[in-house]
Amino acid sequence: MNQADIAWMLISTALVLFMTPALAFFYGGLVRSKNALNTMMMSFVSLGFVGVLWALVGYSLAFAPGNGLIGDLSRVFLRNVGLEAQGTIPHLLFMCFQGTFAIITAALISGAIVERMRFSAYVVFISLWMIVVYSPIAHWVWGGGWLSQMGALDFAGGTVVHINAAVAALVAAICVGKRRDFQHAAIVPHNVPFTLLGAGALWLGWFGFNAGSAVAANASAALAFTTTMLAPAATLVVWTLLDAMRQRKATAVGAATAIVVGLVAITPAAGFVGPIGALVLGGIAAVPSYLALLWRARTSLDDSLDVVAAHGVGGTVGALLTGVLANKAFNGTVNGLVFGNPGQLKIQIIAVLAAMLYSGVMSFVLLKAIGLFLPLRADQADEESGLDLSEHGEEAYVHDSGMNLLATPAPGAGATPSYAKAQLGAQQ
Amino acid sequence: MNQADIAWMLISTALVLFMTPALAFFYGGLVRSKNALNTMMMSFVSLGFVGVLWALVGYSLAFAPGNGLIGDLSRVFLRNVGLEAQGTIPHLLFMCFQGTFAIITAALISGAIVERMRFSAYVVFISLWMIVVYSPIAHWVWGGGWLSQMGALDFAGGTVVHINAAVAALVAAICVGKRRDFQHAAIVPHNVPFTLLGAGALWLGWFGFNAGSAVAANASAALAFTTTMLAPAATLVVWTLLDAMRQRKATAVGAATAIVVGLVAITPAAGFVGPIGALVLGGIAAVPSYLALLWRARTSLDDSLDVVAAHGVGGTVGALLTGVLANKAFNGTVNGLVFGNPGQLKIQIIAVLAAMLYSGVMSFVLLKAIGLFLPLRADQADEESGLDLSEHGEEAYVHDSGMNLLATPAPGAGATPSYAKAQLGAQQ
Amino acid sequence: MNQADIAWMLISTALVLFMTPALAFFYGGLVRSKNALNTMMMSFVSLGFVGVLWALVGYSLAFAPGNGLIGDLSRVFLRNVGLEAQGTIPHLLFMCFQGTFAIITAALISGAIVERMRFSAYVVFISLWMIVVYSPIAHWVWGGGWLSQMGALDFAGGTVVHINAAVAALVAAICVGKRRDFQHAAIVPHNVPFTLLGAGALWLGWFGFNAGSAVAANASAALAFTTTMLAPAATLVVWTLLDAMRQRKATAVGAATAIVVGLVAITPAAGFVGPIGALVLGGIAAVPSYLALLWRARTSLDDSLDVVAAHGVGGTVGALLTGVLANKAFNGTVNGLVFGNPGQLKIQIIAVLAAMLYSGVMSFVLLKAIGLFLPLRADQADEESGLDLSEHGEEAYVHDSGMNLLATPAPGAGATPSYAKAQLGAQQ
Amino acid sequence: MKLIKCIVRTDKLTETADALESLGVSGLTIMDVRGRGSTRTTALYRGRPYPAFLHMTAIDVVIDDDLVDDVIRVVLDRARTGVNGDGRVLIMDLENCYTIRTRQGGVA
Amino acid sequence: MKLIKCIVRTDKLTETADALESLGVSGLTIMDVRGRGSTRTTALYRGRPYPAFLHMTAIDVVIDDDLVDDVIRVVLDRARTGVNGDGRVLIMDLENCYTIRTRQGGVA
Amino acid sequence: MKLIKCIVRTDKLTETADALESLGVSGLTIMDVRGRGSTRTTALYRGRPYPAFLHMTAIDVVIDDDLVDDVIRVVLDRARTGVNGDGRVLIMDLENCYTIRTRQGGVA
Ligand SMILES: Nc1ncnc2c1ncn2[C@@H]1O[C@H](COP(=O)(O)OP(=O)(O)O)[C@@H](O)[C@H]1O
Ligand SMILES: Nc1ncnc2c1ncn2[C@@H]1O[C@H](COP(=O)(O)OP(=O)(O)O)[C@@H](O)[C@H]1O
Ligand SMILES: Nc1ncnc2c1ncn2[C@@H]1O[C@H](COP(=O)(O)OP(=O)(O)O)[C@@H](O)[C@H]1O
């Protein structure tokens, strides 16, 4: 084992775990205040349910030997997963690192169905989805499955995490249906600073996500770190210029979105492209997501927080450009199209399509199956008054009011102060 | 010295320091907006006063050789504390790491007395408390004192930090008395997202707290990391289910509390139990804290933010379950009850009781002594208008208003614009 | 290469990058809500424009060989910057670490001109400023330039970052002019918790900033870490006492400011002074900044968020005290005045003056030049309604309202519900 | 001159405002209010219920007397869902209303 | 019909609302307001004092004329502390009040 | 007795309040409101414009009848910029106003 690698993976794992609360703020700021807590809880609850189930089942399905399609059950309940080395770090630490990916991937889906999906159905959905959809695809790409055998490149999860979550989000948005006032009213963010906070904290965490995916404190991690810093910077520049050209305003929601799009796009490429490649990739990635977002807002698809435009489009662009810009001079192993290896792009396309197909079909089946037992949608009245109250019994913000407990008997009853009749009489 | 250990301890220490601002948000969100800054300042001020006093005095009392009860003064003013190795890291870094623990432990107490304690008395209290209560108990357990000699297990501070702070909090809540409108009004959180932010950031910091307590980037740190990820996940799951069963709503305040309870409970056990042990411990720990919290809210004890239910009950459960679930297969040194060593539980009970007794008595004496010189409580009028204004001269949130400076002379005075008499006359 | 150093520099760089979002919150909380997003965007946009330009041009000007005044163009577009070792870490990682400094230094300037500067002019300004002002000064001090040859001590950027940014801020405040209601109205912070959040997160990031400036996980990093923890603690204590003595209130804005002042002051000294020296330095540094801030608020200089008082005064005090308190017993290389080397203070003074002069003149020239092409100031109407709306087309907070899209045709048109004439008639 | 205070569901704000506009009433002032009446909600803290208020939006419009009937009709039409919690429309007499910019009294 | 606007201390909201309820006045609309009068507070920024306002809660209740006396009495009783800053009770005439859900005028 | 409701630009609050004070009207209640009229603004979300409201401050003052003219004059003077969006001053009749602390009716 290598202690420096352990140090780096300890902190990387902590950072990736923190991305889920960060996502809660990124998403939570974009909804209306009556749904703020519900939206945040959709991320936080993944830390619990997906976290526990990953340790019990998901890790084995994804990373136990098994076959090309799925891992076997040899590591269920963390059997045979201890402090022995897995690579250069303790096996349990590797399990944790991968667990944080499962947690955030499941939480990402929530962006498509906020403000209307019933919380209980959501919890059941993401719990099963992690087992049935996420774990197998993780196995294909990182667990020795068929896509890894085919040579698909996905450094930190463009396909496994982002495309996968985005397709599930698209399916969920369709199955759950649109918000009742969608397209009748401009549903605008209640707290943009929260969204900026989320974007900033996501970037911090993403260094663990991408550079941690080197699973070592080495040159590969440094490369992934560099590209994770440069690509979103380029996306932010291009997005800001697009915003300024189109409407003469550089929006803050746009900036937060740009950062996430740049991070998503560089994810599959992080350890494969060089720094200038990262700038190019980040800059290019801004355009399709920017257009997808504008276009989506005009359709009847209520992918409320644009998971598809950010993670689906951004992830796909990143996965394909990995096949174009991969640079052996930096990664030491493989070139992309522009460096003379067109075959890589073909493999990337297959990987993307396979993930889309599997995630789409299985997410649909899952949601329909859950819908047989649990209503997927909140009641109209609950949707109108907000899910914070109906699903969680809480209000996100309460100002200036001391409110009686229902249980408490009315206070007074004792001596009521003498009432100055004369004074009152004066007015009538 | 070991550079990887240094790298890990540098970042661990930074993360633990960040827990105190995180706590400010966890607590700050739960109070009314008129007391938001006061509550946050109660955490931030600890970074100053406790931080400085730790370097000057506390570290020596806790970690200098001394006797079984307290360290001597050989390291007062950081004498003999330099860049030489303490274990595998520079001595000063070890001092800093321990200092961050003292800071947050003192700040934890504030949860019991928010919205009414006078700020000056509070600052004096936590400053002296760190020296008189925290440092000795830290010495007992970690500084080579009698509890460590007896073999008490406390990996990262279940007893030293959480039980200790919770008992002091209980005593402080009693000495300071309840808020004037406690039990007359439901005093509800003014900003639940801040509480969630605090919980997320606390979790991040807690990886430094627990895994950093290995004081090395090794397998022990990896184990502590793993248990710190899994235990709160399990607590969150169980808490959510309890909430859903009891009232059909999974509250966000509940989720934030559950995360903290899980983190508290795993703290003493972090490097001693295995991953499945951590899931069990975290799951079990949810129940007593959940019940304690419900029960406390019905009593006349105004432990306003439930330090006792979260840190006292959670810390005790964790400390005892450490004696039950400790697993030599993972920690390499000691087993608990279920692995055939019932004696450990007895030692754990003694440690818990000793800390409770000492902390309770000394905190009481301290508060009474301070009360002789400084009023512990804010005036009724100040409590009503909020401590932000009375203690800090500030408002947490100001919207949409430009307000004159008192010092500035009234602006007008110059040429008053001609007034169209005719128009006004029209109305009467 | 040294893997432990890589691990530490990876996380340090991530932490410093996170300081810019943290700054967005520190600054964003202090302005009025109508300018909250604009203020935050002034920090975030630096992550894009300055980040990209640093990789393309700035790094070469600052760190390529060149001459005593400026680096050459040998590393423009990251030519010759790859994964080869620079010291003990990959060259690209070193470039990233330095890039995060450039980003935040540029963003710091914004504090002086918030609530009135036009966003486009600001973006152009900080982009050019980084190239024309920051990069050369970084070269002088860290890139082998004339100040480093002269032996000026600046561990992590007291001169390069803080004095430099503060002088540019002063010039910008003068060139852009004061806010129209400055001194007529008390312009008070709209969200003090955001400012506290920013201060807490800045402290976290500053461990990367200062201890990362050792560019290794070694004793020097541990020393810088220790001083970065102790100095702001001392500043916070002294500031709190000053506040309490002067006005009997310890303000939260004061506490947040104190933390930043302490961090600024220790920055140049971090790896040079001992722990007690850090306490002394931090405590002393509180006084001039405290007074500067009170005094500035009474002048007609609208350095809106007191960049000069915090970073200029704090940075200068820190840079000079480095020459006074530097302690060879800790840093192994150089002593300051109190340890018998008065010459160091002279060098420090020269470095401070040189940076002030260059930054002042060039910032002025730049702003005047930009002013020829782009108006520096927002229109009066835009300033009154707030820059969030005029520059970004957004509102930071929207509560409780579903608002129609302009583009959408009016919904009704269909069957208008029968109107009960009788009922209405009743009232008239 | 009358002041009409419409306390409506927050998500009926735009529909109501647009309808008023179609009557030529383009000026209005809104504020966030909370209320209770036949509809009540409760929220929970530490497992105990407490009464929460409904979030409503109050729309204040100053209009000439001859528009009163139309305004009321339009608001009753557009802000109504038929479910409890729809709100109230209050009609108050106004002595005068000055436009600060022009210093003129009367509806402008 | 009258509109009674009670500007009370925020922590007297529940007591006042409960007292109104015991008179049969269960509908009400509240809003956060700030005020000053005989009581003034100041806050500090950058060491300089500026006038802060007291946070108060305004409770609007629409009632029938015959309830006016009782409502005023009850509010004066329950919202009072006797210390400066207790607030005001305003009585305004109301021409009508429509319940949007039922389209009926009059107190409902 | 009258209730004067001044809807002014938020940054005219202090100037207006100070001017009222110089008339001897020291008590007032303010609230954050939003409005539209001849002035409109739009904001953007996901590239689409939506109507935003202007942030205004409403100042409610209870005064005796003989002060009405002065109060209106002063507000029209001080809150005015002459640019669209200056706001409105509403004059309403008030039946009575009780000071809760003293239980006395009438302006106090
Ligand atoms: N007597 C009243 N005085 C003032 N406001 C009232 C009154 N009754 C109801 N309201 C307002 O109208 C809203 C809706 O009232 P509610 O009785 O719940 O609905 P509905 O009239 O449809 O039954 C309340 O939330 C409150 O804001
Ligand atoms: N003339 C007034 N017009 C409108 N509101 C007033 C007036 N006077 C007082 N108020 C309101 O009543 C509140 C309490 O008034 P204050 O004079 O401070 O208390 P008290 O009446 O107990 O002396 C103020 O904060 C303000 O909201
Ligand atoms: N008819 C009205 N009823 C209620 N409030 C109004 C009305 N007309 C205008 N207002 C208020 O006055 C503010 C300024 O009105 P506006 O027409 O924009 O300015 P101006 O009167 O200077 O042209 C609006 O934002 C709104 O709050």
PDB file of C-alpha atoms in Angstrom, chain A residues 81-225:
ATOM      1  CA  VAL A  81     -13.934  -6.319   1.715  1.00  0.00           C
ATOM      2  CA  GLY A  82     -11.522  -5.282   4.427  1.00  0.00           C
ATOM      3  CA  LEU A  83      -8.363  -3.337   4.952  1.00  0.00           C
ATOM      4  CA  GLU A  84      -6.308  -5.437   2.516  1.00  0.00           C
ATOM      5  CA  ALA A  85      -4.919  -3.581  -0.476  1.00  0.00           C
ATOM      6  CA  GLN A  86      -7.040  -2.958  -3.522  1.00  0.00           C
ATOM      7  CA  GLY A  87      -4.442  -1.482  -5.805  1.00  0.00           C
ATOM      8  CA  THR A  88      -2.404   0.709  -3.454  1.00  0.00           C
ATOM      9  CA  ILE A  89      -5.149   1.607  -0.982  1.00  0.00           C
ATOM     10  CA  PRO A  90      -7.266  -0.322   1.531  1.00  0.00           C
ATOM     11  CA  HIS A  91     -10.145  -2.119  -0.140  1.00  0.00           C
ATOM     12  CA  LEU A  92     -12.745  -0.507   2.122  1.00  0.00           C
ATOM     13  CA  LEU A  93     -11.565   2.931   1.117  1.00  0.00           C
ATOM     14  CA  PHE A  94     -11.982   2.036  -2.544  1.00  0.00           C
ATOM     15  CA  MET A  95     -15.494   0.832  -1.741  1.00  0.00           C
ATOM     16  CA  CYS A  96     -16.285   4.140  -0.049  1.00  0.00           C
ATOM     17  CA  PHE A  97     -14.905   6.174  -2.932  1.00  0.00           C
ATOM     18  CA  GLN A  98     -17.096   4.287  -5.373  1.00  0.00           C
ATOM     19  CA  GLY A  99     -20.047   4.594  -3.001  1.00  0.00           C
ATOM     20  CA  THR A 100     -19.936   8.357  -3.121  1.00  0.00           C
ATOM     21  CA  PHE A 101     -20.334   8.117  -6.905  1.00  0.00           C
ATOM     22  CA  ALA A 102     -23.411   5.940  -6.599  1.00  0.00           C
ATOM     23  CA  ILE A 103     -24.931   8.370  -4.093  1.00  0.00           C
ATOM     24  CA  ILE A 104     -24.576  11.452  -6.221  1.00  0.00           C
ATOM     25  CA  THR A 105     -25.566   9.748  -9.452  1.00  0.00           C
ATOM     26  CA  ALA A 106     -28.889   8.745  -7.922  1.00  0.00           C
ATOM     27  CA  ALA A 107     -29.402  12.216  -6.505  1.00  0.00           C
ATOM     28  CA  LEU A 108     -28.745  13.843  -9.880  1.00  0.00           C
ATOM     29  CA  ILE A 109     -31.936  12.334 -11.243  1.00  0.00           C
ATOM     30  CA  SER A 110     -34.057  14.361  -8.844  1.00  0.00           C
ATOM     31  CA  GLY A 111     -33.506  17.532 -10.852  1.00  0.00           C
ATOM     32  CA  ALA A 112     -35.979  16.321 -13.432  1.00  0.00           C
ATOM     33  CA  ILE A 113     -38.891  15.638 -11.131  1.00  0.00           C
ATOM     34  CA  VAL A 114     -38.709  18.227  -8.364  1.00  0.00           C
ATOM     35  CA  GLU A 115     -41.774  20.083  -7.131  1.00  0.00           C
ATOM     36  CA  ARG A 116     -44.171  17.214  -7.859  1.00  0.00           C
ATOM     37  CA  MET A 117     -42.868  13.692  -7.269  1.00  0.00           C
ATOM     38  CA  ARG A 118     -43.936  12.005  -4.086  1.00  0.00           C
ATOM     39  CA  PHE A 119     -41.027  11.606  -1.710  1.00  0.00           C
ATOM     40  CA  SER A 120     -41.696   7.987  -0.791  1.00  0.00           C
ATOM     41  CA  ALA A 121     -41.854   6.866  -4.411  1.00  0.00           C
ATOM     42  CA  TYR A 122     -38.675   8.805  -5.111  1.00  0.00           C
ATOM     43  CA  VAL A 123     -36.796   7.095  -2.295  1.00  0.00           C
ATOM     44  CA  VAL A 124     -37.878   3.665  -3.465  1.00  0.00           C
ATOM     45  CA  PHE A 125     -36.976   4.567  -7.032  1.00  0.00           C
ATOM     46  CA  ILE A 126     -33.443   5.761  -6.452  1.00  0.00           C
ATOM     47  CA  SER A 127     -32.731   2.880  -4.071  1.00  0.00           C
ATOM     48  CA  LEU A 128     -33.722   0.271  -6.623  1.00  0.00           C
ATOM     49  CA  TRP A 129     -32.276   2.264  -9.512  1.00  0.00           C
ATOM     50  CA  MET A 130     -28.841   2.243  -7.937  1.00  0.00           C
ATOM     51  CA  ILE A 131     -28.975  -1.559  -7.715  1.00  0.00           C
ATOM     52  CA  VAL A 132     -30.642  -2.319 -11.010  1.00  0.00           C
ATOM     53  CA  VAL A 133     -29.256   0.404 -13.267  1.00  0.00           C
ATOM     54  CA  TYR A 134     -26.207   2.069 -11.770  1.00  0.00           C
ATOM     55  CA  SER A 135     -24.333  -0.968 -10.498  1.00  0.00           C
ATOM     56  CA  PRO A 136     -24.436  -2.924 -13.771  1.00  0.00           C
ATOM     57  CA  ILE A 137     -23.321   0.048 -15.868  1.00  0.00           C
ATOM     58  CA  ALA A 138     -20.531   0.763 -13.375  1.00  0.00           C
ATOM     59  CA  HIS A 139     -19.538  -2.859 -13.795  1.00  0.00           C
ATOM     60  CA  TRP A 140     -19.476  -2.589 -17.580  1.00  0.00           C
ATOM     61  CA  VAL A 141     -17.143   0.384 -17.538  1.00  0.00           C
ATOM     62  CA  TRP A 142     -15.083   0.129 -14.363  1.00  0.00           C
ATOM     63  CA  GLY A 143     -15.700  -3.333 -12.945  1.00  0.00           C
ATOM     64  CA  GLY A 144     -14.086  -5.240 -15.781  1.00  0.00           C
ATOM     65  CA  GLY A 145     -17.296  -5.550 -17.811  1.00  0.00           C
ATOM     66  CA  TRP A 146     -17.785  -5.589 -21.545  1.00  0.00           C
ATOM     67  CA  LEU A 147     -17.309  -1.891 -22.215  1.00  0.00           C
ATOM     68  CA  SER A 148     -14.000  -1.806 -20.385  1.00  0.00           C
ATOM     69  CA  GLN A 149     -12.910  -4.894 -22.309  1.00  0.00           C
ATOM     70  CA  MET A 150     -13.831  -3.115 -25.516  1.00  0.00           C
ATOM     71  CA  GLY A 151     -11.589  -0.209 -24.494  1.00  0.00           C
ATOM     72  CA  ALA A 152     -14.210   2.450 -23.800  1.00  0.00           C
ATOM     73  CA  LEU A 153     -12.686   5.460 -22.077  1.00  0.00           C
ATOM     74  CA  ASP A 154     -14.536   6.956 -19.139  1.00  0.00           C
ATOM     75  CA  PHE A 155     -12.085   8.423 -16.697  1.00  0.00           C
ATOM     76  CA  ALA A 156     -14.456   9.486 -13.942  1.00  0.00           C
ATOM     77  CA  GLY A 157     -17.943   8.710 -15.100  1.00  0.00           C
ATOM     78  CA  GLY A 158     -19.206  10.675 -18.093  1.00  0.00           C
ATOM     79  CA  THR A 159     -21.139   7.607 -19.168  1.00  0.00           C
ATOM     80  CA  VAL A 160     -21.646   5.805 -15.882  1.00  0.00           C
ATOM     81  CA  VAL A 161     -22.672   8.868 -13.937  1.00  0.00           C
ATOM     82  CA  HIS A 162     -23.857  11.684 -16.141  1.00  0.00           C
ATOM     83  CA  ILE A 163     -25.354  10.123 -19.242  1.00  0.00           C
ATOM     84  CA  ASN A 164     -26.832   7.387 -17.097  1.00  0.00           C
ATOM     85  CA  ALA A 165     -28.452   9.819 -14.641  1.00  0.00           C
ATOM     86  CA  ALA A 166     -29.626  12.134 -17.406  1.00  0.00           C
ATOM     87  CA  VAL A 167     -31.406   9.404 -19.323  1.00  0.00           C
ATOM     88  CA  ALA A 168     -33.055   8.210 -16.127  1.00  0.00           C
ATOM     89  CA  ALA A 169     -34.018  11.808 -15.456  1.00  0.00           C
ATOM     90  CA  LEU A 170     -35.571  12.153 -18.889  1.00  0.00           C
ATOM     91  CA  VAL A 171     -37.588   8.995 -18.397  1.00  0.00           C
ATOM     92  CA  ALA A 172     -38.622  10.088 -14.920  1.00  0.00           C
ATOM     93  CA  ALA A 173     -39.729  13.519 -16.139  1.00  0.00           C
ATOM     94  CA  ILE A 174     -41.944  11.793 -18.703  1.00  0.00           C
ATOM     95  CA  CYS A 175     -43.323   9.135 -16.357  1.00  0.00           C
ATOM     96  CA  VAL A 176     -44.038  11.536 -13.522  1.00  0.00           C
ATOM     97  CA  GLY A 177     -45.417  14.180 -15.841  1.00  0.00           C
ATOM     98  CA  LYS A 178     -45.050  17.919 -15.806  1.00  0.00           C
ATOM     99  CA  ARG A 179     -45.803  20.295 -12.979  1.00  0.00           C
ATOM    100  CA  ARG A 180     -49.354  21.569 -13.122  1.00  0.00           C
ATOM    101  CA  ASP A 181     -48.324  25.168 -13.697  1.00  0.00           C
ATOM    102  CA  PHE A 182     -45.446  24.363 -16.016  1.00  0.00           C
ATOM    103  CA  GLN A 183     -45.549  26.660 -19.046  1.00  0.00           C
ATOM    104  CA  HIS A 184     -48.410  28.683 -17.520  1.00  0.00           C
ATOM    105  CA  ALA A 185     -46.113  30.465 -15.150  1.00  0.00           C
ATOM    106  CA  ALA A 186     -42.419  31.249 -15.225  1.00  0.00           C
ATOM    107  CA  ILE A 187     -41.237  29.179 -12.320  1.00  0.00           C
ATOM    108  CA  VAL A 188     -38.139  31.028 -11.259  1.00  0.00           C
ATOM    109  CA  PRO A 189     -35.390  30.236  -8.738  1.00  0.00           C
ATOM    110  CA  HIS A 190     -36.096  31.335  -5.196  1.00  0.00           C
ATOM    111  CA  ASN A 191     -32.479  31.704  -4.109  1.00  0.00           C
ATOM    112  CA  VAL A 192     -29.816  32.072  -6.776  1.00  0.00           C
ATOM    113  CA  PRO A 193     -26.982  32.474  -4.243  1.00  0.00           C
ATOM    114  CA  PHE A 194     -27.710  28.933  -3.048  1.00  0.00           C
ATOM    115  CA  THR A 195     -27.278  27.744  -6.617  1.00  0.00           C
ATOM    116  CA  LEU A 196     -23.950  29.562  -6.867  1.00  0.00           C
ATOM    117  CA  LEU A 197     -22.908  28.061  -3.549  1.00  0.00           C
ATOM    118  CA  GLY A 198     -23.785  24.646  -4.888  1.00  0.00           C
ATOM    119  CA  ALA A 199     -21.824  25.247  -8.078  1.00  0.00           C
ATOM    120  CA  GLY A 200     -18.756  26.374  -6.154  1.00  0.00           C
ATOM    121  CA  ALA A 201     -18.914  23.435  -3.757  1.00  0.00           C
ATOM    122  CA  LEU A 202     -19.523  21.020  -6.629  1.00  0.00           C
ATOM    123  CA  TRP A 203     -16.379  22.248  -8.329  1.00  0.00           C
ATOM    124  CA  LEU A 204     -14.421  21.679  -5.122  1.00  0.00           C
ATOM    125  CA  GLY A 205     -15.846  18.196  -4.807  1.00  0.00           C
ATOM    126  CA  TRP A 206     -15.270  17.436  -8.472  1.00  0.00           C
ATOM    127  CA  PHE A 207     -11.524  17.605  -7.953  1.00  0.00           C
ATOM    128  CA  GLY A 208     -11.980  14.568  -5.751  1.00  0.00           C
ATOM    129  CA  PHE A 209     -14.310  13.047  -8.310  1.00  0.00           C
ATOM    130  CA  ASN A 210     -11.990  13.400 -11.289  1.00  0.00           C
ATOM    131  CA  ALA A 211      -8.485  13.544  -9.855  1.00  0.00           C
ATOM    132  CA  GLY A 212      -9.487  10.940  -7.279  1.00  0.00           C
ATOM    133  CA  SER A 213     -10.420   8.633 -10.136  1.00  0.00           C
ATOM    134  CA  ALA A 214      -6.706   8.147 -10.712  1.00  0.00           C
ATOM    135  CA  VAL A 215      -6.913   6.241  -7.392  1.00  0.00           C
ATOM    136  CA  ALA A 216      -3.413   7.494  -6.659  1.00  0.00           C
ATOM    137  CA  ALA A 217      -1.578  10.733  -5.930  1.00  0.00           C
ATOM    138  CA  ASN A 218       0.401  10.650  -9.157  1.00  0.00           C
ATOM    139  CA  ALA A 219       0.856  12.408 -12.485  1.00  0.00           C
ATOM    140  CA  SER A 220      -2.454  11.046 -13.757  1.00  0.00           C
ATOM    141  CA  ALA A 221      -4.229  12.666 -10.823  1.00  0.00           C
ATOM    142  CA  ALA A 222      -2.390  15.899 -11.517  1.00  0.00           C
ATOM    143  CA  LEU A 223      -3.466  15.780 -15.156  1.00  0.00           C
ATOM    144  CA  ALA A 224      -7.068  15.083 -14.210  1.00  0.00           C
ATOM    145  CA  PHE A 225      -6.891  17.915 -11.723  1.00  0.00           C
TER     146      PHE A 225
END
